[in-house]
Amino acid sequence: MSNFIKVLGIKLSIIFLLVDCLQGRGGPDKIPPGNVKDLSLVNVDYYGAEIMFTAPGDDIYSGKASKFELRYSTDQNFALVPEKYFGVLGTEVLETPEPPPAGQKVRVFVKNLEPKTKYFIGLRTYDEAMNFSDVSNIVEFTTKDVPGGSGEVVGRISISSEVLSSDGQKIYLIFPGLYTLEEVGETFKLTPIRTDIPPIKGARIVWDGEKFISLGGSVSNELIQSAIGIFPDGRMVIMENSGDIVPFGRNGFFGYGFMNHKILKIDDKTFAVLGGVKFLSPRVDIAVEEGKVSKIGLEKIPIFRVEGNKMVWSILYTQATTYPFSVLDPAVFMAERGERRNIIIWGGNQSESAIVPSSRMTRLELSDLPVWNEYMPFSGMVLKTYNTCEAESVIRMIKVKNLEKTPEDIREIEDPMSLNKGDRFIYQGKAVEVVEDFYLRRYFVIGRFRKEYSEFSGIFGIFSDGEKEILSRIVPTIGKSNFVIPGISSACSAEYLKDKMYILHTGEIYIIRFRNYEILVEE
C-alpha cells in the first residue's frame, strides 16, 4: 500500500510539474505569444508604408510580449510560404516599437523602401523566453512613384564638350568652344558662340549671375593656375585673386592646380570649393609620377566671393564630431531647414590612384561655429558613390480633396502649375478642390553607385521639405522600358532647366523630362 502511495505521489508531482511548465510557473516558459491576424496597411508613400495590427501578449493573448520581428520582401514566395521564407527572404525592419500590453493597436512606419515596387510584409512576436508566434497574415502593397515622377528620356546628343552648365535661361556646353543648346519644338538646336576655347579637362564651372567661372583642370597635362570667366557672348577674362589665401603656386592652397573637386553655391556671389586633389607640380603627369599629389581635406574649406572680375578668397574653419573623408568628386548639395543652411557631402573616391568609393554622409551647418556631424536622411539606402554630378529643382505639391458632388461648371485642368487654393477640377475621373500647396526641393545625384558587390550608373533623388530629407532611387523610362544610364567612367555634369534635366558624360548628353508638380489626394 505504501509503495502504491509513493508511485501515485510521483505521478501527481510529474503532472503538477507539467502544468506549472505550461502555465509558466516554476519552470521554463513554453507558451508563445499569440498570432497577429489583423496586420493591415494604413497608408503608403514613395519611400515607405505605415502598417497597423493588434498587439498579442506574452502568453497567447495575455500579458506583454518582448519584441516584434517585422520583415518585408519583394519575392512572392515570402507571401506564399511565409513560415519557410520569412527569415530567408525577408529584410528585417530594425526600428520597431516596444510591444504594448495585449489588445492595444500598434502602428509602424517602414522606411527605406524603393519607389514603384511591390512589397510583402509580415511579422512574428517573441516573448522573453524567445518563444515566437507563427508569421502573421501577409500584407501586399506597391509604393508610389517619386514626387514629380521618375522621368522620361526625350533626347540624346553626341558631343565632344567636357562641361555642361546653365545661366537659368539656356544650356551651355563648354570646353572645347562655347555652345548653346536650346529646345526648338520637339528637337534641340546646338549653336556655336565661340569655337577657339581649348578643351580644358577636369574643370568645374559655376554661374555667378553674369558669367561662368571655370576653376581647376588642365590642358594637355598643363594645370590651369587661374580661374577663367566666360561670358554668354563668348568674352573671356582671367579672374583676379585677393583675400586671405593665395590659391595657386608653389605655396598656394591648391598647389599648381587641382581637379576632382566640387563648387557649391552658398549665396548669389559666394561659393565653396569641396574635396578634390591638388598637384605640387605644374604638370599632371609629372606630379603623378613623382608622387606630388595630395587630397584636399575638409577641415578648412576655401570660400570665394565674386566681385566683378575678382575673386575674394577666405577660409571657413570647421570643427567636427566626425570629419568627412578627404575624397575626390563627392556628391554635394545644400539642405535648408528653416533658416539653417547645411552642406551635405555624400560619398566620393577615397583614393587618388584607385577606385575606393565611400558611402559616408556628413553635414556641416553654416553658423558662427560650423561643425561637421554624421548625417543620415530620414529614409533611404545610402550606397557608396563616386564620379558624381548634381542638379536641382523644385516641385510644387498640390493637395486636393474629393468633392461629394460634381459642380456643373467643373473642368479638366490643362496646366496644374496654374492651380490656386479653392480651384475645382477633374482629377482621375473625380471632382476635387485644391486645399493647399507647398514645395519640395529635389536634388539629383547622378553617378556610379556600389551596393555590396554590385555596381551601377544611375540617378538618386534627395527630396527635402525643409524638415527632413528622403533619399530615393530614380529610374527614368524610355518608351515602355526602364532607362539604364551607360557606365559613368569619369565625373559628369548636369543641369535642370524648366522641366528637363540635362546630363553630360563621356561625350553624350541625356535629356530627361520630369514633372514639376505632384497632386496629392487627401485620404
Short mmCIF file of C-alpha atoms in Angstrom, two decimals:
data_model
loop_
_atom_site.label_atom_id
_atom_site.label_comp_id
_atom_site.label_asym_id
_atom_site.label_seq_id
_atom_site.Cartn_x
_atom_site.Cartn_y
_atom_site.Cartn_z
CA MET A 1 0.00 0.00 0.00
CA SER A 2 2.82 2.38 0.90
CA ASN A 3 4.54 1.66 -2.44
CA PHE A 4 1.30 2.44 -4.28
CA ILE A 5 1.06 5.76 -2.46
CA LYS A 6 4.68 6.59 -3.35
CA VAL A 7 4.09 5.80 -7.04
CA LEU A 8 0.88 7.82 -7.05
CA GLY A 9 2.71 10.73 -5.40
CA ILE A 10 5.45 10.67 -8.04
CA LYS A 11 2.90 10.65 -10.86
CA LEU A 12 0.98 13.54 -9.32
CA SER A 13 4.23 15.50 -8.90
CA ILE A 14 5.04 15.00 -12.57
CA ILE A 15 1.56 16.12 -13.59
CA PHE A 16 1.75 19.22 -11.38
CA LEU A 17 5.23 20.00 -12.76
CA LEU A 18 3.98 19.75 -16.36
CA VAL A 19 1.07 22.03 -15.56
CA ASP A 20 3.44 24.52 -13.93
CA CYS A 21 5.67 24.50 -17.00
CA LEU A 22 2.76 25.07 -19.38
CA GLN A 23 1.47 27.89 -17.23
CA GLY A 24 4.93 29.46 -16.94
CA ARG A 25 5.14 28.89 -13.17
CA GLY A 26 8.01 27.07 -11.58
CA GLY A 27 9.69 26.16 -14.89
CA PRO A 28 10.72 27.43 -18.32
CA ASP A 29 8.11 29.40 -20.26
CA LYS A 30 6.82 27.30 -23.16
CA ILE A 31 3.77 29.35 -24.10
CA PRO A 32 4.39 31.52 -27.18
CA PRO A 33 2.78 34.88 -27.96
CA GLY A 34 -0.44 34.83 -29.94
CA ASN A 35 -0.53 35.13 -33.72
CA VAL A 36 -1.22 38.51 -35.30
CA LYS A 37 -4.14 38.07 -37.68
CA ASP A 38 -5.14 41.65 -38.45
CA LEU A 39 -1.98 43.16 -39.99
CA SER A 40 -3.21 45.90 -42.34
CA LEU A 41 -1.95 48.80 -44.45
CA VAL A 42 -2.70 52.32 -43.20
CA ASN A 43 -1.03 54.37 -45.93
CA VAL A 44 1.77 54.10 -48.45
CA ASP A 45 4.25 56.63 -49.86
CA TYR A 46 7.14 56.51 -52.33
CA TYR A 47 9.72 55.71 -49.64
CA GLY A 48 7.76 53.64 -47.13
CA ALA A 49 4.46 52.42 -45.75
CA GLU A 50 2.62 52.50 -42.43
CA ILE A 51 1.13 49.26 -41.13
CA MET A 52 -1.12 48.55 -38.14
CA PHE A 53 -2.02 45.49 -36.04
CA THR A 54 -3.32 44.44 -32.62
CA ALA A 55 -0.58 43.52 -30.15
CA PRO A 56 -0.69 39.92 -28.87
CA GLY A 57 0.51 39.06 -25.38
CA ASP A 58 3.43 37.27 -23.79
CA ASP A 59 1.32 34.12 -23.36
CA ILE A 60 -1.04 33.88 -26.32
CA TYR A 61 -3.20 37.00 -25.91
CA SER A 62 -2.45 37.98 -22.33
CA GLY A 63 0.42 39.95 -20.83
CA LYS A 64 3.04 41.90 -22.74
CA ALA A 65 5.34 40.44 -25.42
CA SER A 66 9.08 41.11 -25.59
CA LYS A 67 9.68 42.16 -29.21
CA PHE A 68 8.31 42.28 -32.74
CA GLU A 69 10.19 40.88 -35.72
CA LEU A 70 8.91 42.71 -38.78
CA ARG A 71 10.18 41.68 -42.21
CA TYR A 72 9.42 42.62 -45.82
CA SER A 73 10.35 41.18 -49.21
CA THR A 74 9.80 41.70 -52.92
CA ASP A 75 9.76 37.92 -53.51
CA GLN A 76 6.29 36.40 -53.83
CA ASN A 77 7.46 33.18 -52.14
CA PHE A 78 7.65 35.23 -48.94
CA ALA A 79 3.86 35.57 -49.14
CA LEU A 80 3.10 32.07 -50.45
CA VAL A 81 5.09 30.11 -47.84
CA PRO A 82 5.78 32.59 -45.03
CA GLU A 83 6.80 30.06 -42.37
CA LYS A 84 9.56 28.79 -44.69
CA TYR A 85 10.78 32.05 -46.22
CA PHE A 86 10.11 34.66 -43.51
CA GLY A 87 13.72 34.71 -42.29
CA VAL A 88 15.33 33.63 -45.56
CA LEU A 89 13.83 36.17 -47.97
CA GLY A 90 12.67 38.86 -45.58
CA THR A 91 14.60 42.05 -44.78
CA GLU A 92 14.22 42.89 -41.09
CA VAL A 93 12.88 46.28 -40.05
CA LEU A 94 15.29 47.43 -37.35
CA GLU A 95 13.20 50.31 -35.99
CA THR A 96 10.23 48.62 -34.31
CA PRO A 97 8.40 49.80 -31.17
CA GLU A 98 8.41 48.04 -27.83
CA PRO A 99 5.32 45.80 -27.61
CA PRO A 100 2.47 47.30 -25.57
CA PRO A 101 0.07 45.23 -23.42
CA ALA A 102 -2.05 42.75 -25.35
CA GLY A 103 -5.01 44.20 -27.20
CA GLN A 104 -3.56 47.62 -27.95
CA LYS A 105 -3.16 48.85 -31.52
CA VAL A 106 0.38 49.21 -32.89
CA ARG A 107 1.44 51.40 -35.83
CA VAL A 108 4.83 51.10 -37.53
CA PHE A 109 6.20 53.16 -40.42
CA VAL A 110 8.54 51.06 -42.56
CA LYS A 111 11.18 53.26 -44.24
CA ASN A 112 13.97 52.79 -46.79
CA LEU A 113 11.76 51.24 -49.48
CA GLU A 114 12.18 51.69 -53.24
CA PRO A 115 9.54 53.61 -55.24
CA LYS A 116 7.16 51.87 -57.65
CA THR A 117 7.93 48.48 -56.08
CA LYS A 118 5.64 45.69 -54.87
CA TYR A 119 6.35 44.53 -51.32
CA PHE A 120 5.09 41.82 -48.99
CA ILE A 121 5.28 42.34 -45.23
CA GLY A 122 4.62 40.22 -42.15
CA LEU A 123 5.68 39.83 -38.53
CA ARG A 124 6.41 37.46 -35.69
CA THR A 125 6.15 38.21 -31.99
CA TYR A 126 8.59 36.99 -29.30
CA ASP A 127 8.42 36.67 -25.53
CA GLU A 128 11.31 36.92 -23.06
CA ALA A 129 11.99 33.17 -23.33
CA MET A 130 12.33 33.62 -27.13
CA ASN A 131 9.18 31.66 -27.81
CA PHE A 132 7.73 33.05 -31.02
CA SER A 133 4.38 33.16 -32.74
CA ASP A 134 3.55 31.99 -36.22
CA VAL A 135 4.05 34.51 -39.02
CA SER A 136 1.13 36.94 -39.23
CA ASN A 137 -1.10 37.39 -42.22
CA ILE A 138 0.94 38.85 -45.10
CA VAL A 139 0.09 42.30 -46.45
CA GLU A 140 0.88 43.27 -50.05
CA PHE A 141 1.35 46.84 -51.28
CA THR A 142 3.12 48.84 -54.01
CA THR A 143 5.00 52.03 -53.20
CA LYS A 144 4.21 55.21 -55.12
CA ASP A 145 6.40 56.88 -57.71
CA VAL A 146 8.72 59.65 -56.50
CA PRO A 147 7.30 63.20 -56.45
CA GLY A 148 7.42 64.65 -59.95
CA GLY A 149 7.75 61.18 -61.48
CA SER A 150 10.77 59.10 -62.39
CA GLY A 151 11.32 60.96 -65.65
CA GLU A 152 11.15 60.16 -69.35
CA VAL A 153 14.16 60.25 -71.67
CA VAL A 154 13.30 62.65 -74.51
CA GLY A 155 16.67 63.20 -76.16
CA ARG A 156 20.25 62.06 -76.60
CA ILE A 157 23.02 64.04 -78.31
CA SER A 158 26.63 63.10 -79.04
CA ILE A 159 29.12 65.93 -78.48
CA SER A 160 32.80 66.47 -77.66
CA SER A 161 32.25 69.03 -74.87
CA GLU A 162 33.66 68.44 -71.39
CA VAL A 163 31.27 70.54 -69.29
CA LEU A 164 27.57 71.39 -69.31
CA SER A 165 26.17 74.39 -67.42
CA SER A 166 23.29 76.89 -67.43
CA ASP A 167 22.58 80.57 -66.85
CA GLY A 168 18.97 79.79 -65.93
CA GLN A 169 17.76 80.56 -69.45
CA LYS A 170 19.79 78.26 -71.71
CA ILE A 171 22.03 75.23 -71.53
CA TYR A 172 25.70 75.91 -72.39
CA LEU A 173 28.36 73.43 -73.48
CA ILE A 174 31.96 74.43 -72.79
CA PHE A 175 35.48 73.07 -73.47
CA PRO A 176 36.26 72.95 -76.29
CA GLY A 177 34.43 76.04 -77.52
CA LEU A 178 31.23 77.57 -76.19
CA TYR A 179 27.83 76.44 -77.48
CA THR A 180 24.19 76.86 -76.52
CA LEU A 181 21.70 74.00 -76.54
CA GLU A 182 18.08 75.11 -76.95
CA GLU A 183 14.81 73.26 -77.33
CA VAL A 184 13.07 74.12 -80.60
CA GLY A 185 9.72 72.40 -80.88
CA GLU A 186 10.41 68.70 -80.35
CA THR A 187 14.10 68.96 -81.29
CA PHE A 188 17.22 70.51 -79.76
CA LYS A 189 19.37 73.07 -81.55
CA LEU A 190 23.13 73.43 -80.96
CA THR A 191 24.50 76.92 -81.71
CA PRO A 192 28.23 77.79 -81.62
CA ILE A 193 29.19 81.06 -79.89
CA ARG A 194 32.95 80.63 -79.83
CA THR A 195 35.00 77.72 -81.15
CA ASP A 196 38.56 78.60 -80.08
CA ILE A 197 38.25 77.86 -76.35
CA PRO A 198 40.65 74.97 -75.59
CA PRO A 199 39.48 71.58 -74.28
CA ILE A 200 40.12 72.01 -70.56
CA LYS A 201 39.67 68.69 -68.73
CA GLY A 202 38.71 68.38 -65.08
CA ALA A 203 37.42 71.94 -64.62
CA ARG A 204 34.30 72.75 -62.60
CA ILE A 205 32.04 75.61 -63.66
CA VAL A 206 29.56 77.81 -61.77
CA TRP A 207 27.31 80.68 -62.87
CA ASP A 208 27.70 83.87 -60.81
CA GLY A 209 24.76 85.74 -62.30
CA GLU A 210 26.60 87.32 -65.24
CA LYS A 211 29.29 84.86 -66.31
CA PHE A 212 30.53 81.31 -65.91
CA ILE A 213 33.58 80.81 -63.71
CA SER A 214 35.82 77.86 -64.55
CA LEU A 215 38.08 76.63 -61.76
CA GLY A 216 40.67 73.84 -61.88
CA GLY A 217 41.51 71.38 -64.64
CA SER A 218 44.30 71.01 -67.19
CA VAL A 219 45.09 71.32 -70.90
CA SER A 220 47.50 68.75 -72.39
CA ASN A 221 48.72 67.87 -68.86
CA GLU A 222 49.45 71.55 -68.06
CA LEU A 223 47.49 72.60 -64.98
CA ILE A 224 45.31 75.72 -65.14
CA GLN A 225 46.61 78.08 -62.44
CA SER A 226 43.87 80.69 -62.54
CA ALA A 227 40.11 80.96 -62.66
CA ILE A 228 38.59 81.87 -66.02
CA GLY A 229 35.47 83.98 -66.51
CA ILE A 230 33.40 83.10 -69.59
CA PHE A 231 30.52 85.38 -70.59
CA PRO A 232 27.49 84.07 -72.52
CA ASP A 233 28.52 86.15 -75.55
CA GLY A 234 31.93 84.45 -75.67
CA ARG A 235 34.08 87.08 -73.95
CA MET A 236 36.70 85.65 -71.58
CA VAL A 237 38.67 87.12 -68.67
CA ILE A 238 41.33 85.82 -66.30
CA MET A 239 39.89 86.30 -62.83
CA GLU A 240 41.96 88.28 -60.31
CA ASN A 241 42.55 86.89 -56.81
CA SER A 242 42.62 88.66 -53.45
CA GLY A 243 41.78 87.89 -49.85
CA ASP A 244 43.17 85.66 -47.11
CA ILE A 245 44.75 82.92 -49.24
CA VAL A 246 46.88 82.57 -52.33
CA PRO A 247 45.05 79.96 -54.41
CA PHE A 248 47.81 78.84 -56.82
CA GLY A 249 51.58 78.44 -56.99
CA ARG A 250 54.30 76.68 -55.02
CA ASN A 251 52.76 77.75 -51.70
CA GLY A 252 49.21 78.08 -52.99
CA PHE A 253 46.27 76.44 -51.25
CA PHE A 254 45.57 74.38 -54.40
CA GLY A 255 49.24 73.90 -55.32
CA TYR A 256 49.86 74.37 -59.03
CA GLY A 257 46.31 73.29 -59.80
CA PHE A 258 43.58 70.87 -58.81
CA MET A 259 40.83 68.59 -60.12
CA ASN A 260 38.09 66.21 -58.95
CA HIS A 261 36.57 68.93 -56.78
CA LYS A 262 33.07 70.37 -56.43
CA ILE A 263 31.95 74.01 -56.25
CA LEU A 264 28.84 74.65 -54.16
CA LYS A 265 26.86 77.88 -54.32
CA ILE A 266 26.36 79.39 -50.84
CA ASP A 267 24.54 82.54 -51.99
CA ASP A 268 24.31 84.61 -55.19
CA LYS A 269 28.00 85.56 -55.24
CA THR A 270 29.63 83.21 -52.70
CA PHE A 271 30.88 79.68 -53.40
CA ALA A 272 32.67 76.88 -51.51
CA VAL A 273 35.26 74.52 -53.02
CA LEU A 274 34.87 71.00 -51.63
CA GLY A 275 37.08 67.94 -51.99
CA GLY A 276 39.40 67.15 -54.86
CA VAL A 277 43.09 66.54 -55.39
CA LYS A 278 45.88 69.12 -55.77
CA PHE A 279 49.14 68.82 -57.70
CA LEU A 280 52.51 70.03 -56.43
CA SER A 281 53.99 70.21 -59.92
CA PRO A 282 52.77 72.31 -62.89
CA ARG A 283 52.21 69.16 -64.98
CA VAL A 284 49.72 66.43 -64.10
CA ASP A 285 51.81 63.55 -65.47
CA ILE A 286 54.99 64.62 -63.65
CA ALA A 287 53.13 65.24 -60.39
CA VAL A 288 51.60 61.76 -60.54
CA GLU A 289 54.90 60.11 -61.49
CA GLU A 290 56.77 61.83 -58.65
CA GLY A 291 54.00 61.34 -56.09
CA LYS A 292 53.40 65.08 -55.76
CA VAL A 293 49.65 64.68 -55.43
CA SER A 294 47.51 65.05 -52.33
CA LYS A 295 43.83 65.17 -51.47
CA ILE A 296 42.24 68.40 -50.30
CA GLY A 297 40.84 67.99 -46.80
CA LEU A 298 37.57 69.38 -45.48
CA GLU A 299 38.78 70.76 -42.16
CA LYS A 300 39.49 74.12 -43.84
CA ILE A 301 37.12 74.99 -46.67
CA PRO A 302 38.20 77.60 -49.27
CA ILE A 303 35.45 80.13 -49.95
CA PHE A 304 35.42 82.75 -52.70
CA ARG A 305 33.16 85.72 -53.25
CA VAL A 306 32.86 87.18 -56.75
CA GLU A 307 33.19 90.95 -57.13
CA GLY A 308 33.10 91.74 -60.83
CA ASN A 309 36.15 90.03 -62.34
CA LYS A 310 37.80 89.49 -58.97
CA MET A 311 37.58 86.54 -56.56
CA VAL A 312 37.97 87.37 -52.86
CA TRP A 313 39.19 84.26 -51.03
CA SER A 314 38.76 83.26 -47.39
CA ILE A 315 38.87 80.10 -45.29
CA LEU A 316 35.94 78.58 -43.42
CA TYR A 317 37.44 76.85 -40.37
CA THR A 318 35.35 73.93 -39.16
CA GLN A 319 35.15 71.69 -36.13
CA ALA A 320 33.80 68.16 -36.08
CA THR A 321 32.39 65.29 -34.12
CA THR A 322 33.34 63.34 -37.26
CA TYR A 323 35.17 64.91 -40.18
CA PRO A 324 34.20 63.83 -43.70
CA PHE A 325 36.68 61.70 -45.57
CA SER A 326 39.04 63.56 -47.91
CA VAL A 327 37.58 62.45 -51.23
CA LEU A 328 37.51 63.09 -54.96
CA ASP A 329 34.26 64.05 -56.72
CA PRO A 330 31.89 63.74 -53.75
CA ALA A 331 28.19 64.44 -54.19
CA VAL A 332 27.44 67.82 -52.57
CA PHE A 333 24.23 69.76 -52.06
CA MET A 334 22.71 72.37 -49.78
CA ALA A 335 19.85 71.33 -47.46
CA GLU A 336 17.84 74.14 -45.90
CA ARG A 337 15.89 73.63 -42.68
CA GLY A 338 14.07 76.80 -41.85
CA GLU A 339 16.73 79.50 -41.68
CA ARG A 340 19.51 76.96 -41.16
CA ARG A 341 21.61 76.02 -44.16
CA ASN A 342 23.57 72.78 -44.24
CA ILE A 343 26.23 71.50 -46.61
CA ILE A 344 25.74 67.76 -47.19
CA ILE A 345 28.59 65.65 -48.57
CA TRP A 346 27.95 62.09 -49.75
CA GLY A 347 30.50 59.53 -50.84
CA GLY A 348 33.37 60.25 -53.19
CA ASN A 349 36.51 58.35 -54.12
CA GLN A 350 38.94 57.94 -51.21
CA SER A 351 41.97 57.24 -53.41
CA GLU A 352 43.92 59.30 -55.97
CA SER A 353 45.09 56.21 -57.86
CA ALA A 354 42.36 53.56 -57.48
CA ILE A 355 38.59 53.35 -57.05
CA VAL A 356 37.75 53.20 -53.34
CA PRO A 357 34.27 54.72 -53.05
CA SER A 358 32.83 55.92 -49.76
CA SER A 359 29.22 55.82 -48.56
CA ARG A 360 29.68 58.28 -45.68
CA MET A 361 27.28 61.22 -45.45
CA THR A 362 28.24 64.23 -43.33
CA ARG A 363 26.54 67.54 -42.62
CA LEU A 364 28.02 70.97 -41.96
CA GLU A 365 25.63 73.55 -40.54
CA LEU A 366 26.66 77.01 -41.69
CA SER A 367 26.79 79.00 -38.46
CA ASP A 368 29.24 81.08 -36.43
CA LEU A 369 30.83 77.78 -35.29
CA PRO A 370 30.39 75.35 -38.19
CA VAL A 371 30.65 71.72 -37.07
CA TRP A 372 30.75 68.56 -39.18
CA ASN A 373 28.46 65.76 -37.96
CA GLU A 374 27.48 62.35 -39.21
CA TYR A 375 24.32 62.60 -41.27
CA MET A 376 21.59 60.19 -42.34
CA PRO A 377 18.49 61.06 -44.36
CA PHE A 378 15.13 60.29 -42.77
CA SER A 379 14.70 57.42 -45.22
CA GLY A 380 16.77 55.86 -47.98
CA MET A 381 19.55 53.39 -48.67
CA VAL A 382 22.91 55.18 -48.60
CA LEU A 383 25.22 53.48 -51.11
CA LYS A 384 28.86 54.01 -51.94
CA THR A 385 29.15 56.54 -54.75
CA TYR A 386 31.74 58.31 -56.93
CA ASN A 387 32.09 60.16 -60.27
CA THR A 388 29.02 62.18 -59.38
CA CYS A 389 27.34 65.35 -60.58
CA GLU A 390 24.28 67.13 -59.25
CA ALA A 391 21.26 69.11 -60.42
CA GLU A 392 18.49 70.83 -58.51
CA SER A 393 14.81 71.67 -59.00
CA VAL A 394 11.64 72.49 -57.06
CA ILE A 395 8.38 70.50 -57.07
CA ARG A 396 5.04 72.08 -56.28
CA MET A 397 2.96 69.71 -54.13
CA ILE A 398 -0.76 70.39 -54.68
CA LYS A 399 -3.07 68.90 -52.05
CA VAL A 400 -6.71 68.33 -53.08
CA LYS A 401 -9.84 66.87 -51.50
CA ASN A 402 -12.63 64.89 -53.16
CA LEU A 403 -15.96 66.70 -53.59
CA GLU A 404 -19.19 64.95 -52.68
CA LYS A 405 -20.99 66.47 -55.68
CA THR A 406 -19.67 67.40 -59.10
CA PRO A 407 -20.31 71.10 -59.90
CA GLU A 408 -21.80 71.80 -63.32
CA ASP A 409 -19.06 74.25 -64.29
CA ILE A 410 -16.15 71.99 -63.30
CA ARG A 411 -13.46 71.45 -65.94
CA GLU A 412 -10.45 69.41 -66.86
CA ILE A 413 -7.20 71.17 -65.97
CA GLU A 414 -4.59 71.77 -68.65
CA ASP A 415 -1.80 73.29 -66.56
CA PRO A 416 -1.66 72.05 -62.94
CA MET A 417 1.00 74.68 -62.15
CA SER A 418 -1.67 77.38 -62.62
CA LEU A 419 -3.94 75.97 -59.89
CA ASN A 420 -4.74 78.07 -56.83
CA LYS A 421 -6.40 77.32 -53.50
CA GLY A 422 -10.14 76.74 -53.97
CA ASP A 423 -9.88 75.81 -57.65
CA ARG A 424 -12.04 72.84 -58.65
CA PHE A 425 -11.24 70.44 -61.46
CA ILE A 426 -11.49 66.82 -62.58
CA TYR A 427 -8.64 64.57 -61.44
CA GLN A 428 -8.55 60.85 -62.18
CA GLY A 429 -12.24 60.97 -63.08
CA LYS A 430 -13.35 62.63 -59.83
CA ALA A 431 -14.22 66.18 -58.83
CA VAL A 432 -11.62 67.68 -56.49
CA GLU A 433 -10.79 71.02 -54.89
CA VAL A 434 -7.36 72.49 -54.12
CA VAL A 435 -6.86 72.69 -50.34
CA GLU A 436 -3.27 73.91 -50.11
CA ASP A 437 0.13 73.68 -51.74
CA PHE A 438 3.74 73.51 -50.61
CA TYR A 439 7.12 72.94 -52.21
CA LEU A 440 9.70 70.17 -52.14
CA ARG A 441 13.29 70.79 -53.13
CA ARG A 442 14.57 67.97 -55.33
CA TYR A 443 18.30 67.32 -55.64
CA PHE A 444 19.52 64.86 -58.26
CA VAL A 445 22.75 62.91 -57.77
CA ILE A 446 23.99 61.20 -60.93
CA GLY A 447 27.00 58.88 -60.85
CA ARG A 448 28.34 55.43 -60.05
CA PHE A 449 26.81 53.59 -57.10
CA ARG A 450 28.04 50.46 -55.35
CA LYS A 451 25.93 48.12 -53.23
CA GLU A 452 27.96 45.31 -51.68
CA TYR A 453 29.50 43.57 -54.72
CA SER A 454 27.34 45.07 -57.48
CA GLU A 455 27.80 48.45 -59.15
CA PHE A 456 25.69 50.55 -61.50
CA SER A 457 25.38 54.00 -63.05
CA GLY A 458 22.18 55.74 -62.06
CA ILE A 459 20.27 58.62 -60.52
CA PHE A 460 19.21 59.21 -56.93
CA GLY A 461 16.93 61.97 -55.73
CA ILE A 462 17.10 63.74 -52.39
CA PHE A 463 13.70 65.25 -51.60
CA SER A 464 13.63 67.94 -48.89
CA ASP A 465 10.57 69.60 -47.34
CA GLY A 466 12.64 71.84 -45.06
CA GLU A 467 12.39 69.43 -42.12
CA LYS A 468 13.73 66.13 -43.41
CA GLU A 469 15.37 64.62 -46.48
CA ILE A 470 14.28 61.46 -48.30
CA LEU A 471 16.82 59.61 -50.45
CA SER A 472 15.28 57.54 -53.23
CA ARG A 473 16.47 55.95 -56.44
CA ILE A 474 15.08 57.39 -59.68
CA VAL A 475 14.74 55.14 -62.73
CA PRO A 476 13.66 57.07 -65.86
CA THR A 477 11.82 55.38 -68.69
CA ILE A 478 12.45 55.32 -72.41
CA GLY A 479 9.37 54.15 -74.25
CA LYS A 480 7.90 51.37 -72.10
CA SER A 481 11.24 50.26 -70.66
CA ASN A 482 13.42 51.47 -67.81
CA PHE A 483 16.37 53.55 -68.96
CA VAL A 484 19.81 52.47 -67.79
CA ILE A 485 22.49 55.16 -67.97
CA PRO A 486 25.63 53.75 -69.65
CA GLY A 487 28.66 53.39 -67.40
CA ILE A 488 29.87 56.69 -65.97
CA SER A 489 33.65 56.30 -66.09
CA SER A 490 34.52 59.87 -65.08
CA ALA A 491 32.84 62.76 -63.32
CA CYS A 492 29.77 64.06 -65.15
CA SER A 493 27.99 67.43 -65.21
CA ALA A 494 24.25 68.11 -65.04
CA GLU A 495 21.73 70.96 -65.01
CA TYR A 496 17.97 71.22 -64.54
CA LEU A 497 16.15 73.76 -66.72
CA LYS A 498 12.36 74.25 -66.87
CA ASP A 499 11.08 70.66 -66.79
CA LYS A 500 14.16 68.81 -68.04
CA MET A 501 17.43 67.53 -66.66
CA TYR A 502 20.48 67.53 -68.94
CA ILE A 503 23.29 65.08 -68.11
CA LEU A 504 26.66 65.14 -69.89
CA HIS A 505 29.23 62.38 -69.57
CA THR A 506 31.76 60.76 -71.90
CA GLY A 507 30.59 62.66 -74.98
CA GLU A 508 26.84 62.08 -74.59
CA ILE A 509 24.04 64.36 -73.40
CA TYR A 510 20.96 62.64 -71.98
CA ILE A 511 17.81 64.77 -71.70
CA ILE A 512 15.17 63.61 -69.21
CA ARG A 513 11.79 65.29 -68.70
CA PHE A 514 10.19 65.41 -65.23
CA ARG A 515 7.02 66.88 -63.77
CA ASN A 516 7.46 69.96 -61.62
CA TYR A 517 4.29 69.21 -59.66
CA GLU A 518 2.55 66.41 -57.79
CA ILE A 519 -1.17 66.20 -56.94
CA LEU A 520 -1.94 64.66 -53.54
CA VAL A 521 -5.47 63.48 -52.73
CA GLU A 522 -6.46 63.74 -49.06
CA GLU A 523 -7.37 60.38 -47.58
#
